[in-house]
Short mmCIF file of C-alpha atoms and ligand atoms in Angstrom, two decimals:
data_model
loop_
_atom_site.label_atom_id
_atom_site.label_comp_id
_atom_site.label_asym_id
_atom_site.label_seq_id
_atom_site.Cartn_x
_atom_site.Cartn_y
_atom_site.Cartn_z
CA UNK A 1483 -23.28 6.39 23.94
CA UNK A 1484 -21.55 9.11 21.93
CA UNK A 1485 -20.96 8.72 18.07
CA UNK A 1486 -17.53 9.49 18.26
CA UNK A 1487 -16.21 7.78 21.14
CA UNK A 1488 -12.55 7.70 22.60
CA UNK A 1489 -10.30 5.20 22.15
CA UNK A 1490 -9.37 2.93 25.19
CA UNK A 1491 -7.31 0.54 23.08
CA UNK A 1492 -3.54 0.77 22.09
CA UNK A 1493 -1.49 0.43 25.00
CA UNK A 1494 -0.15 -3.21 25.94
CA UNK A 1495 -1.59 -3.79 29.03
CA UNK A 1496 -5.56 -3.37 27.09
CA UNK A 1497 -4.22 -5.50 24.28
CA UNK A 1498 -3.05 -8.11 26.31
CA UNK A 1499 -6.29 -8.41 28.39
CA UNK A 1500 -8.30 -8.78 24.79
CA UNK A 1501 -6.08 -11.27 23.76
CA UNK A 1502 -6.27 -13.42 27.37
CA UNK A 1503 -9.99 -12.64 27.31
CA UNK A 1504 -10.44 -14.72 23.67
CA UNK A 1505 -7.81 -17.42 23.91
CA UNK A 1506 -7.03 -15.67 20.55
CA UNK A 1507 -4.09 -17.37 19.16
CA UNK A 1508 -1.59 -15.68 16.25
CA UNK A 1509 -1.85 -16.68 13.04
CA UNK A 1510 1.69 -16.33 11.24
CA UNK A 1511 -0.11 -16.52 7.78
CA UNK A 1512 -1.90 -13.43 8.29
CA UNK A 1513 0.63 -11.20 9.33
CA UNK A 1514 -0.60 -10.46 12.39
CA UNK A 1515 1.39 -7.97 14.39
CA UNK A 1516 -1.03 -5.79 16.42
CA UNK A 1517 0.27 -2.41 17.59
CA UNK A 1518 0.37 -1.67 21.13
CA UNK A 1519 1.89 2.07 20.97
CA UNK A 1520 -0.60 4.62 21.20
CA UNK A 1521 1.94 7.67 19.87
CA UNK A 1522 2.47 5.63 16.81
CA UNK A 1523 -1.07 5.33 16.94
CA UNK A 1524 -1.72 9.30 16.73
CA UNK A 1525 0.75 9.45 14.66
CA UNK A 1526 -0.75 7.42 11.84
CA UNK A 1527 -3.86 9.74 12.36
CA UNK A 1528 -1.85 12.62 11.78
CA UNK A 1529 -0.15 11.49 8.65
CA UNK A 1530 -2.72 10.53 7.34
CA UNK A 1531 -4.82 13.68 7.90
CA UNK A 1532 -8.23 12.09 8.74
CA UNK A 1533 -11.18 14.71 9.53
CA UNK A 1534 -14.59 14.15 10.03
CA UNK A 1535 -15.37 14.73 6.18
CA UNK A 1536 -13.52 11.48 5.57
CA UNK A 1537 -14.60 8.08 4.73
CA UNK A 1538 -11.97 5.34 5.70
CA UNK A 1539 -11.33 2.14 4.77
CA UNK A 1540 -8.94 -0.07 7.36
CA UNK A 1541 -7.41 -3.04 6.00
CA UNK A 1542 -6.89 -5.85 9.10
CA UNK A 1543 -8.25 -4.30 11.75
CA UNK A 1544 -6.75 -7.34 13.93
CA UNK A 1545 -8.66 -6.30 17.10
CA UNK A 1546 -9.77 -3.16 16.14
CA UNK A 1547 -6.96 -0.84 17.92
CA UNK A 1548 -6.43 1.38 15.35
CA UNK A 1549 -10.37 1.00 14.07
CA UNK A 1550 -11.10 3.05 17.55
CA UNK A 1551 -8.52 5.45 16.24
CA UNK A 1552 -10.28 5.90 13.42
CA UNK A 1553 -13.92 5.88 14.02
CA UNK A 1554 -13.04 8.67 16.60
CA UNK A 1555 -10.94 11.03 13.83
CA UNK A 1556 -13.44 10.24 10.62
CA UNK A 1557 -16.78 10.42 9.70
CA UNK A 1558 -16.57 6.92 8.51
CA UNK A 1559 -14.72 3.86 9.04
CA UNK A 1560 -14.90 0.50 7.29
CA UNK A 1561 -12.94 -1.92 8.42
CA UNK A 1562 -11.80 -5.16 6.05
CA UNK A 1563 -10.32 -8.44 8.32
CA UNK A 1564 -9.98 -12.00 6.31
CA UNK A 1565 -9.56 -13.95 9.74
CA UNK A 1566 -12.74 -15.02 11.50
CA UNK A 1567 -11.92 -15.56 14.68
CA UNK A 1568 -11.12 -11.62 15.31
CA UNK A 1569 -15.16 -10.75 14.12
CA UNK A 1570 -16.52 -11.58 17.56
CA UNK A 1571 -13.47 -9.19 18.90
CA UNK A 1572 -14.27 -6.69 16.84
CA UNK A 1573 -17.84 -6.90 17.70
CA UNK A 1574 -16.44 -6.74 21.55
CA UNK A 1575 -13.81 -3.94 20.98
CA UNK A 1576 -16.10 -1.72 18.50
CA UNK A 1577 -19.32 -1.82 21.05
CA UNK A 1578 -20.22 1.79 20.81
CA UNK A 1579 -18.47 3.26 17.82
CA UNK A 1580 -21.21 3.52 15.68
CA UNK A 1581 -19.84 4.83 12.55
CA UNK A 1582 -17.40 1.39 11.87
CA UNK A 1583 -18.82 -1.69 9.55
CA UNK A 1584 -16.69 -4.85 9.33
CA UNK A 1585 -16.23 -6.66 6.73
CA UNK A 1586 -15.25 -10.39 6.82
CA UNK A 1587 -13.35 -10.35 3.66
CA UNK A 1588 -9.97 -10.88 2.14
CA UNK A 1589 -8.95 -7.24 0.54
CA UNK A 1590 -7.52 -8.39 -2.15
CA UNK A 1591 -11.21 -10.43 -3.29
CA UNK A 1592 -12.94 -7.31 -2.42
CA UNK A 1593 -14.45 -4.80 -4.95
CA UNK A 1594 -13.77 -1.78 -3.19
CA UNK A 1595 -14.85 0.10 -6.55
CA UNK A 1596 -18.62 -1.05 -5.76
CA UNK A 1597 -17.97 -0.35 -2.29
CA UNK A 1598 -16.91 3.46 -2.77
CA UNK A 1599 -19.52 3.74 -4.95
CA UNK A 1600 -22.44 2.46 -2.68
CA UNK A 1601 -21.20 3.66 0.92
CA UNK A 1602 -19.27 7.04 -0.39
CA UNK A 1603 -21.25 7.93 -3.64
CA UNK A 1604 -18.05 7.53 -5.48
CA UNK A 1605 -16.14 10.29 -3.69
CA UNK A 1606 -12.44 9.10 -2.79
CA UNK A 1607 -11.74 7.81 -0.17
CA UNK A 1608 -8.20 7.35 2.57
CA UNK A 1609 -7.13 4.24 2.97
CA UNK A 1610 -5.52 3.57 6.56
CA UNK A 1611 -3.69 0.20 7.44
CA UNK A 1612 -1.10 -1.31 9.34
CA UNK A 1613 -0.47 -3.84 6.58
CA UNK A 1614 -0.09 -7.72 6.45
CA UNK A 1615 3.43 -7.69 5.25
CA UNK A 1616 3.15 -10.62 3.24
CA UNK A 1617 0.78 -9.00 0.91
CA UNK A 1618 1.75 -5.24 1.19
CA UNK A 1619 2.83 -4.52 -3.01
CA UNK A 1620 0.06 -6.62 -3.81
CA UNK A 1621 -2.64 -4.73 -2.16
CA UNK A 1622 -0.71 -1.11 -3.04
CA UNK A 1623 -0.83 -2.30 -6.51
CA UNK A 1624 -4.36 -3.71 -6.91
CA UNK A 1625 -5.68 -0.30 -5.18
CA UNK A 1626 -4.19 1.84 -7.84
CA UNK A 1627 -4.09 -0.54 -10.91
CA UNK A 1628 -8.18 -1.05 -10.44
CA UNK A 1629 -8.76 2.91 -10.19
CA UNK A 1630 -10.18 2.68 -6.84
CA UNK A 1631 -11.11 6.49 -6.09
CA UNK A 1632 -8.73 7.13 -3.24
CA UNK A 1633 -7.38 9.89 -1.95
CA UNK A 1634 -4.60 8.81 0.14
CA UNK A 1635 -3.17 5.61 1.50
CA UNK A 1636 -1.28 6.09 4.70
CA UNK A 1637 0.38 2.58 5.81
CA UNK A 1638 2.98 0.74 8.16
CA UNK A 1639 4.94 -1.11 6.08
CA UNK A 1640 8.11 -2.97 6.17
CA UNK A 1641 11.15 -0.02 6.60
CA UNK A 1642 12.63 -1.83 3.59
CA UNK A 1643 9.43 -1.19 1.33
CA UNK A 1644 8.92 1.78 2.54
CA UNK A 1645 12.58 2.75 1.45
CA UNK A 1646 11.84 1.73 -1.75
CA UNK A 1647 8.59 3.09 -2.67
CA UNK A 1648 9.85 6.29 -2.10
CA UNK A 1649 13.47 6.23 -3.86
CA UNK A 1650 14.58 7.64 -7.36
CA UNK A 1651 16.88 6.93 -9.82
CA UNK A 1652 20.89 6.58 -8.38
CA UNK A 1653 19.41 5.30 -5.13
CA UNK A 1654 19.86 1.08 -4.38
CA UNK A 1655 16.66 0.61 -3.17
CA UNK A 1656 15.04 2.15 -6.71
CA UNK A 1657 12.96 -0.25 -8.92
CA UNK A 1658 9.83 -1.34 -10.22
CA UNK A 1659 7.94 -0.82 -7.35
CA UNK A 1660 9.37 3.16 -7.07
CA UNK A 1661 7.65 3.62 -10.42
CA UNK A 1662 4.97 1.80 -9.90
CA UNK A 1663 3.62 3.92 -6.86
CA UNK A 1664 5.41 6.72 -8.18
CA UNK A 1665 3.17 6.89 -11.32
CA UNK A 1666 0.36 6.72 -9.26
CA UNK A 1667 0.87 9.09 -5.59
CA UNK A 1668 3.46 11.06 -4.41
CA UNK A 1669 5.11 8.91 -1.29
CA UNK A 1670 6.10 10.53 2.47
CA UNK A 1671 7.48 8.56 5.15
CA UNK A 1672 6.02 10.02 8.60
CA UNK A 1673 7.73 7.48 10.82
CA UNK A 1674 9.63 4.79 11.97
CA UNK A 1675 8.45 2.48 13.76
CA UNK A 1676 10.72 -0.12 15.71
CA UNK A 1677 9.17 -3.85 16.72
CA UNK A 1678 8.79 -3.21 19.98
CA UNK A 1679 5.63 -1.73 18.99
CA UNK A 1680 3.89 -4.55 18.18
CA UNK A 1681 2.79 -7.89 19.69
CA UNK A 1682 4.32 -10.15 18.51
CA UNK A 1683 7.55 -8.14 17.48
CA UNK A 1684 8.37 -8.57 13.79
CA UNK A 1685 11.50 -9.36 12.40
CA UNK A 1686 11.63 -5.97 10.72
CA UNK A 1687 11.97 -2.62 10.94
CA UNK A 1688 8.58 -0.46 10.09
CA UNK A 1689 7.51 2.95 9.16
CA UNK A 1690 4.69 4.51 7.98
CA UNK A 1691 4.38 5.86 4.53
CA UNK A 1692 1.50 8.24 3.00
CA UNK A 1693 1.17 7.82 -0.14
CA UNK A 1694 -1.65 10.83 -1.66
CA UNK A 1695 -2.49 10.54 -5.25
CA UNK A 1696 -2.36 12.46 -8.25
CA UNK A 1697 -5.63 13.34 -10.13
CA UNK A 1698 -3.63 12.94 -13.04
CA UNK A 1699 0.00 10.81 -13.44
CA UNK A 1700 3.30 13.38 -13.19
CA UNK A 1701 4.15 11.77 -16.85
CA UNK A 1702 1.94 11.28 -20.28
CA UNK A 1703 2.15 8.15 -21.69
CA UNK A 1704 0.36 6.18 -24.72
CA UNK A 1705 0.15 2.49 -23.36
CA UNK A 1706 0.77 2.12 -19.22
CA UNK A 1707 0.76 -1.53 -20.04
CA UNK A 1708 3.56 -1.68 -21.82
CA UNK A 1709 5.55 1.12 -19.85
CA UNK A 1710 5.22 -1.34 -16.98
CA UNK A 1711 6.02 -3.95 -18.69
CA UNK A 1712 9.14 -2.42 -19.70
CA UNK A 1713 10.07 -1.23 -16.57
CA UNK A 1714 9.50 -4.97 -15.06
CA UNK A 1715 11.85 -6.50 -17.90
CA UNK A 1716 14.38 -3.70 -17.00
CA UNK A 1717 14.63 -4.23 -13.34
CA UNK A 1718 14.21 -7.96 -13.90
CA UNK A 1719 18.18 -8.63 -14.56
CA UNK A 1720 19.19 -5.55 -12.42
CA UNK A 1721 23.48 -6.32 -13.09
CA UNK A 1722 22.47 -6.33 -17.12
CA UNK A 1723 22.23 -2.97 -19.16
CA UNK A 1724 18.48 -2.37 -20.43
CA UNK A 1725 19.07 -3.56 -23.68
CA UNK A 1726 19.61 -7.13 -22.80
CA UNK A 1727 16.69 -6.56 -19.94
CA UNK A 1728 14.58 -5.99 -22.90
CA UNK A 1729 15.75 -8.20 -25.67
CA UNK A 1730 15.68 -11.63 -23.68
CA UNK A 1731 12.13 -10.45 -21.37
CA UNK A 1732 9.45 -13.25 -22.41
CA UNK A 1733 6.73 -11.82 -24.31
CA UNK A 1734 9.01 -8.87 -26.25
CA UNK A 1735 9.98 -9.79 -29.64
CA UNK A 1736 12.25 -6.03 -29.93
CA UNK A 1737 15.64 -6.64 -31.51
CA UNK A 1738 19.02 -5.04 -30.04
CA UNK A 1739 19.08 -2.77 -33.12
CA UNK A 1740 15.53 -1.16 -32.38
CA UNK A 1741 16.02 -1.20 -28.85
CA UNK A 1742 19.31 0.62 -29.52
CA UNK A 1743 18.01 3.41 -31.93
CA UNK A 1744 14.98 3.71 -29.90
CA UNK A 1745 17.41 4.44 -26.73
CA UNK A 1746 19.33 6.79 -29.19
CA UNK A 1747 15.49 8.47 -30.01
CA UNK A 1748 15.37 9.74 -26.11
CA UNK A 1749 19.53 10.63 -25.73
CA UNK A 1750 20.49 7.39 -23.90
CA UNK A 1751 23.48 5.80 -24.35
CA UNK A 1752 22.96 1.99 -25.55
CA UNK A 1753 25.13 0.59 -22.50
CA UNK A 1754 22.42 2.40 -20.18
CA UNK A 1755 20.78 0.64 -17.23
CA UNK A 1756 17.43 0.66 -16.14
CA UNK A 1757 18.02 1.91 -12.74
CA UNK A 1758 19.40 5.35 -14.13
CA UNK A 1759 15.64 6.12 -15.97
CA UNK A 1760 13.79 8.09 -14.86
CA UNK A 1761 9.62 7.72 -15.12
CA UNK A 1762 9.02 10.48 -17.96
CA UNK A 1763 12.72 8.70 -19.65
CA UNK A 1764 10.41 5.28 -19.90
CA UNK A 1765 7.29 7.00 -20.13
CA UNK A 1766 8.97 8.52 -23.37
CA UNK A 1767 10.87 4.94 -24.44
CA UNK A 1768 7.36 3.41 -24.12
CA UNK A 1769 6.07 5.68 -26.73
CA UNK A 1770 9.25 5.03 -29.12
CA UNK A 1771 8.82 0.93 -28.61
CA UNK A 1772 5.07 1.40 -29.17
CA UNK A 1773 5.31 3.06 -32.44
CA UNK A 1774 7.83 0.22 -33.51
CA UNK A 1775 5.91 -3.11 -32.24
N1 SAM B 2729 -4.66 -3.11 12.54
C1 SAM B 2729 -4.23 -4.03 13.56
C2 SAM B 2729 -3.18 -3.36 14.42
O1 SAM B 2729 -2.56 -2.42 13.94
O2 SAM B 2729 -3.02 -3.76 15.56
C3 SAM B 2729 -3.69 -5.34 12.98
C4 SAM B 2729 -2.58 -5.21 11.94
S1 SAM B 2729 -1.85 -6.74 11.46
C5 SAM B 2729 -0.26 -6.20 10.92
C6 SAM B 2729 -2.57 -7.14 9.89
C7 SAM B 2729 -4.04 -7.51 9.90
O3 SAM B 2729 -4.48 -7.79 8.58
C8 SAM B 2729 -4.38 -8.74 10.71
O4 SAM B 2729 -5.51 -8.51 11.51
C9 SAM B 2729 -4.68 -9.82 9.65
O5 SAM B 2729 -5.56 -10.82 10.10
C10 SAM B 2729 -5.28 -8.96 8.55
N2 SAM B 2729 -5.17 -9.52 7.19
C11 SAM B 2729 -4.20 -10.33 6.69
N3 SAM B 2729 -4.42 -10.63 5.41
C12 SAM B 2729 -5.57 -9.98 5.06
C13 SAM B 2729 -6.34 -9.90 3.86
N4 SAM B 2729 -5.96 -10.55 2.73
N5 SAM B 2729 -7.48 -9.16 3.84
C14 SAM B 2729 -7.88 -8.52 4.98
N6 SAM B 2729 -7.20 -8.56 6.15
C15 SAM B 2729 -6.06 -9.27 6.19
#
């Protein structure tokens, strides 16, 4: 059997058949909407640039549709699914494609850290999903807050989220979430993705955003902590200018006055809102609140 075998997987017809064949039954908590498209299929390829140099990791392979994908564009896949019933599947589906391990774990309990280090000598790695929505800015966020060496993380996500990781200041869909990923990769939607791509069809909209990170963030700043922090409290009462976000966000003790002169410090006006900063304008508020607290 060849290393780098083709995929057979992705249409709806093959899907279905896997499904019958394992009485598997959908479980809603998971997220589980398995694509059945094969364009979007090469299309998440594409974006996200695999070669054979790469080292993947899949989050939810469901039953291992886009894992063929994979395993026949990289060097390496790994492939990380919490539900147990889909391991025999993906024991079934996988026969052959000798460069994919599976992992029965939940990706948010996993060190992926350790694993880069052991199975890629520390080298970054892509990260390729169609995501669980229910969990999607959690696992974005734990990737890049932990430092995992990554190179890019191409993902279908909710249209909605998408939207919103990507947008700047002036735009309704900006917030804490834009900065968040923002600080960290630069974000490209490649796609969007309607439900009738998926079994079962999800509520939403999808499309499928790269996100490929910096080696170092677009802005300095002293304490990320507290930027993020500050950006939180800002977004938290979106209707309210950033002074009260600040002043009445649990944990800051900042009075008006210092928030005030420390707006004045960067040329904002005191009746400013969050939503019109920029990330170097509360990279550079950061540093004026950190000198003061
Ligand atoms: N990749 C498959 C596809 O495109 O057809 C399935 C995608 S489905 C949207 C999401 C997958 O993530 C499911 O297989 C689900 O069981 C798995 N999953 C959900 N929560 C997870 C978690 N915390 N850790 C790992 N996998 C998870």
């Amino acid at each position: 059997m060849s290393e780098y075998r083709r995929p057979f997987l992705g249409s709806p017809q093959e899907t279905i058949a896997v499904l019958k064949k394992y009485d598997f039954t959908f479980q809603k908590k998971y997220g589980q909407n398995f694509l059945i498209d094969p364009h979007v299929l090469d299309k998440i390829i594409a974006a996200a640039q695999v070669t054979k140099d790469d080292f993947v990791v899949e989050i939810g392979p469901g039953i291992g549709t886009m894992t063929q994908y994979l395993a026949y564009a990289a060097r390496e896949v790994c492939a990380v699914e919490i539900d147990k019933t889909l391991i025999p599947i993906l024991g079934d589906t996988l026969q052959g494609y000798d460069n994919v391990t599976i992992l029965n774990e939940d990706i948010l309990k996993l060190n992926l850290s350790k694993l880069v280090e052991e199975k890629n000598q520390g080298r970054p790695i892509k990260i390729v999903a169609n995501l669980p929505y229910y969990i999607t800015t959690p696992i974005i966020m734990n990737l890049f807050e932990n430092h995992v060496p990554i190179e890019s993380v191409t993902v279908m996500v909710q249209k909605e989220v998408a939207a919103r990781m990507q947008a700047g200041p002036g735009s309704k869909d900006y917030g804490a979430l834009s900065l968040a990923v923002q600080f960290y990769a630069e974000p490209y939607i490649a796609a969007n993705v309607p439900p009738n791509c998926f079994i079962p069809r999800p509520n939403v909209g999808s499309a499928v955003i790269r996100l490929k990170t910096y080696s170092q963030p677009p802005v300095k700043v002293k304490d990320e902590k507290l930027m993020f922090q500050i950006i939180r409290a800002s977004f938290n009462q979106r209707r309210k200018t950033l002074v009260n976000g600040l002043k009445n966000y649990e944990g800051f003790h900042f009075t008006k006055e210092v928030i005030e002169e420390s707006l004045e410090k960067c040329g904002l006006s005191p009746n400013v809102r969050g939503e019109a900063l920029n990330l170097s304008q509360f990279a550079a508020l950061s540093d004026i609140l950190k000198a003061v607290s």
